[in-house]
CSV table of C-alpha atoms in Angstrom, one decimal:
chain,number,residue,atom,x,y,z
A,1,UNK,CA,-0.3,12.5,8.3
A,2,UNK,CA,1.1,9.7,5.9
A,3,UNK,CA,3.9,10.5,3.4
A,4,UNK,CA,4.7,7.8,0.3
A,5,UNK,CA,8.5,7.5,-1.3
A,6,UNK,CA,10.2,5.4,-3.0
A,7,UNK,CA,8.6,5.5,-6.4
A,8,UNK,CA,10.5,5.8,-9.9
A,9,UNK,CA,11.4,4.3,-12.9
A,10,UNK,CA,12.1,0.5,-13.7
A,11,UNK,CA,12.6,-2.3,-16.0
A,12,UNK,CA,10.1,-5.2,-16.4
A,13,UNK,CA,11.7,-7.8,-13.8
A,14,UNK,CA,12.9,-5.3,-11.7
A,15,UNK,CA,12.3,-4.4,-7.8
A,16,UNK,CA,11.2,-0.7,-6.0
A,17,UNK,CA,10.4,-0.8,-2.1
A,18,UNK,CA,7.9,2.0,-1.8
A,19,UNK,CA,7.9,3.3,2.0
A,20,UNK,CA,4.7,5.2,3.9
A,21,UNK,CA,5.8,7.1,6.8
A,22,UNK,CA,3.5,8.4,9.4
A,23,UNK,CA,2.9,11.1,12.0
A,24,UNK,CA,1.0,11.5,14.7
A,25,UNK,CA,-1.3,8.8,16.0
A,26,UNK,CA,-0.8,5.7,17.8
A,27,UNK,CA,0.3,4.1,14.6
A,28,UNK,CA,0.3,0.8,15.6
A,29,UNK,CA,-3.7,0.9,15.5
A,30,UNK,CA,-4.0,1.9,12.5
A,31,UNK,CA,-4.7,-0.4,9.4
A,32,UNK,CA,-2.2,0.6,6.9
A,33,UNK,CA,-3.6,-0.5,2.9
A,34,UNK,CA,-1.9,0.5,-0.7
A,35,UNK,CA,-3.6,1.3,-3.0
A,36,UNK,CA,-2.5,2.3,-7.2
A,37,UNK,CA,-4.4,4.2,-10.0
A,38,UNK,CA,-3.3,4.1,-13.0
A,39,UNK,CA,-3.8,7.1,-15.8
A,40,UNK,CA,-7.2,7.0,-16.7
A,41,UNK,CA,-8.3,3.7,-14.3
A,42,UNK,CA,-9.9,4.2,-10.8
A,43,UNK,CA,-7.9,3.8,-7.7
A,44,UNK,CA,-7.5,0.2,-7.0
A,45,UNK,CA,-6.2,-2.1,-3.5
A,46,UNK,CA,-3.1,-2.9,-4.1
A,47,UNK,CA,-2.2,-4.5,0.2
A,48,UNK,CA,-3.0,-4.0,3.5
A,49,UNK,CA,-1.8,-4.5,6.7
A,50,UNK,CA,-4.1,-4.8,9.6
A,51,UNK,CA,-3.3,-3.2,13.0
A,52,UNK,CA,-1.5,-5.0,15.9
A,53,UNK,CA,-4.6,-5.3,17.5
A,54,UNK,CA,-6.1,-6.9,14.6
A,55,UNK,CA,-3.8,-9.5,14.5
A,56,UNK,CA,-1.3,-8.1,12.2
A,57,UNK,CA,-3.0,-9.8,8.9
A,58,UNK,CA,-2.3,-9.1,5.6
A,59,UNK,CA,-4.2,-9.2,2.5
A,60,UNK,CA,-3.4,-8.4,-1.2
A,61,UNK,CA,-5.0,-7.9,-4.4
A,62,UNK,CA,-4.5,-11.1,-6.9
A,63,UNK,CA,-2.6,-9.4,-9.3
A,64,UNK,CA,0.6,-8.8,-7.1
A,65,UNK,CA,0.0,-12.1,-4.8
A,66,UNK,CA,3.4,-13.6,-4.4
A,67,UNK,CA,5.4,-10.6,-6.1
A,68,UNK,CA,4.7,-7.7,-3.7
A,69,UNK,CA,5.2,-7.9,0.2
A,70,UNK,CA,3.7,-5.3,2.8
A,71,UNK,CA,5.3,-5.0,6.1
A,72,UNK,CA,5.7,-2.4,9.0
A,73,UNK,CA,7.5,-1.1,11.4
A,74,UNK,CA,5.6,0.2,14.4
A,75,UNK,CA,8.3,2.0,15.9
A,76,UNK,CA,9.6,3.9,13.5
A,77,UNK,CA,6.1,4.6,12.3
A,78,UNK,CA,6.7,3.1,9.1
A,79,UNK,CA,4.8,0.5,6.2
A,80,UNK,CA,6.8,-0.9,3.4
A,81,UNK,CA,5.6,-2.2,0.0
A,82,UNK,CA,8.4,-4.3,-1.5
A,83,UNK,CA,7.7,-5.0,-5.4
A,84,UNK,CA,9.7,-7.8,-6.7
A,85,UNK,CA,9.6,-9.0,-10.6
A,86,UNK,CA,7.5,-6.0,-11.9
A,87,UNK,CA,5.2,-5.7,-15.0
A,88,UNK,CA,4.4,-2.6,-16.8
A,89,UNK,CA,0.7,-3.7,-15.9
A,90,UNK,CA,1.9,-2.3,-12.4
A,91,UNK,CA,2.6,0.9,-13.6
A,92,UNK,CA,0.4,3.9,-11.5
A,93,UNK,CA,0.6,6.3,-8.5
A,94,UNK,CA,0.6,4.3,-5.5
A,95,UNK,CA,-0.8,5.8,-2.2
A,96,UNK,CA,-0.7,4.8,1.6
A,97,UNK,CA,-3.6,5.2,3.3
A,98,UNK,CA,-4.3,4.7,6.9
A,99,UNK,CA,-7.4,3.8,9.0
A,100,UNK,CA,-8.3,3.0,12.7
A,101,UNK,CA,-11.9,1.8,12.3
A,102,UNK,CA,-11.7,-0.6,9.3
A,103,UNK,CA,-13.7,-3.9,9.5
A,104,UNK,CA,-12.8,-6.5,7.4
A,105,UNK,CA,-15.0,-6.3,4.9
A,106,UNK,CA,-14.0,-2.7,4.1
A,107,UNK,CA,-10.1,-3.1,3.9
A,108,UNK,CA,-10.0,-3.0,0.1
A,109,UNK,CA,-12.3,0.1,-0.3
A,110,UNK,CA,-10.5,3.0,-0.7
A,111,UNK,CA,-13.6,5.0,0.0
A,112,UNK,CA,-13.0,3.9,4.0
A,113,UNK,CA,-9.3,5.2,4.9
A,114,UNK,CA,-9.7,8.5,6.4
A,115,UNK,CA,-6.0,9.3,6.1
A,116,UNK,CA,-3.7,9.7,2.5
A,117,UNK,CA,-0.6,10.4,1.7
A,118,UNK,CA,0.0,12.3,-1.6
A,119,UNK,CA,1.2,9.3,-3.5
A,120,UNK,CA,4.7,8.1,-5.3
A,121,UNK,CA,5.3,7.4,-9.3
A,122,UNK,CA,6.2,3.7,-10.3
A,123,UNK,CA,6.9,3.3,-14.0
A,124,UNK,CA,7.7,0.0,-15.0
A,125,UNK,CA,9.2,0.0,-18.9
A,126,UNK,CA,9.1,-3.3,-20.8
């Protein structure tokens, strides 16, 4: 079970750190990707982090290359998604998602993670 947080309202040029917690499951296993739709767009990658096992990689979608930063922390069963210098282009509901069978190819299909949270609010305002 994943749960998102750390949503809300910002100005252009300002930072959120959206957090995923999870429960149950050998976390660390687990790919963990973001992913954002926007009101009337379809779901899009946003970042993902692959499992330990996997090497730990990281991928991200062009738009937010160099601005956003995904991270976790096995132990506490956590993955972060800090979001430095937003746009109002980044404004949607982001969701965590979580997978233990991804190959590579699939990590920015949303259609692949078998496990959601319910999704957090970023507005950014110009």
């Amino acid at each position: 079970q994943l749960q998102a947080s750390g949503g809300g309202l910002v100005q252009a040029g300002g930072s959120l750190r959206l957090s995923c917690a999870a429960s149950g499951g050998t976390f660390s296993s687990y790919t963990v990707g973001w992913f954002r739709q926007a009101p009337g767009k379809e779901r899009e990658f946003v970042a993902a982090i692959r499992s330990r096992s996997s090497g730990g990689r990281i991928y991200y979608t062009d738009s937010v290359n160099g601005r956003f930063t995904i991270s976790r922390e096995n132990v506490k069963n956590m993955v972060y998604l800090q979001m430095n210098s937003l746009k109002p282009e980044d404004t949607a509901v982001y969701y965590c998602a979580a997978d233990s069978g991804l190959v590579l190819s699939s990590i920015r299909m949303p259609q692949h993670y078998d496990h959601w949270g319910q999704g957090t609010e970023v507005t950014v305002s110009s």
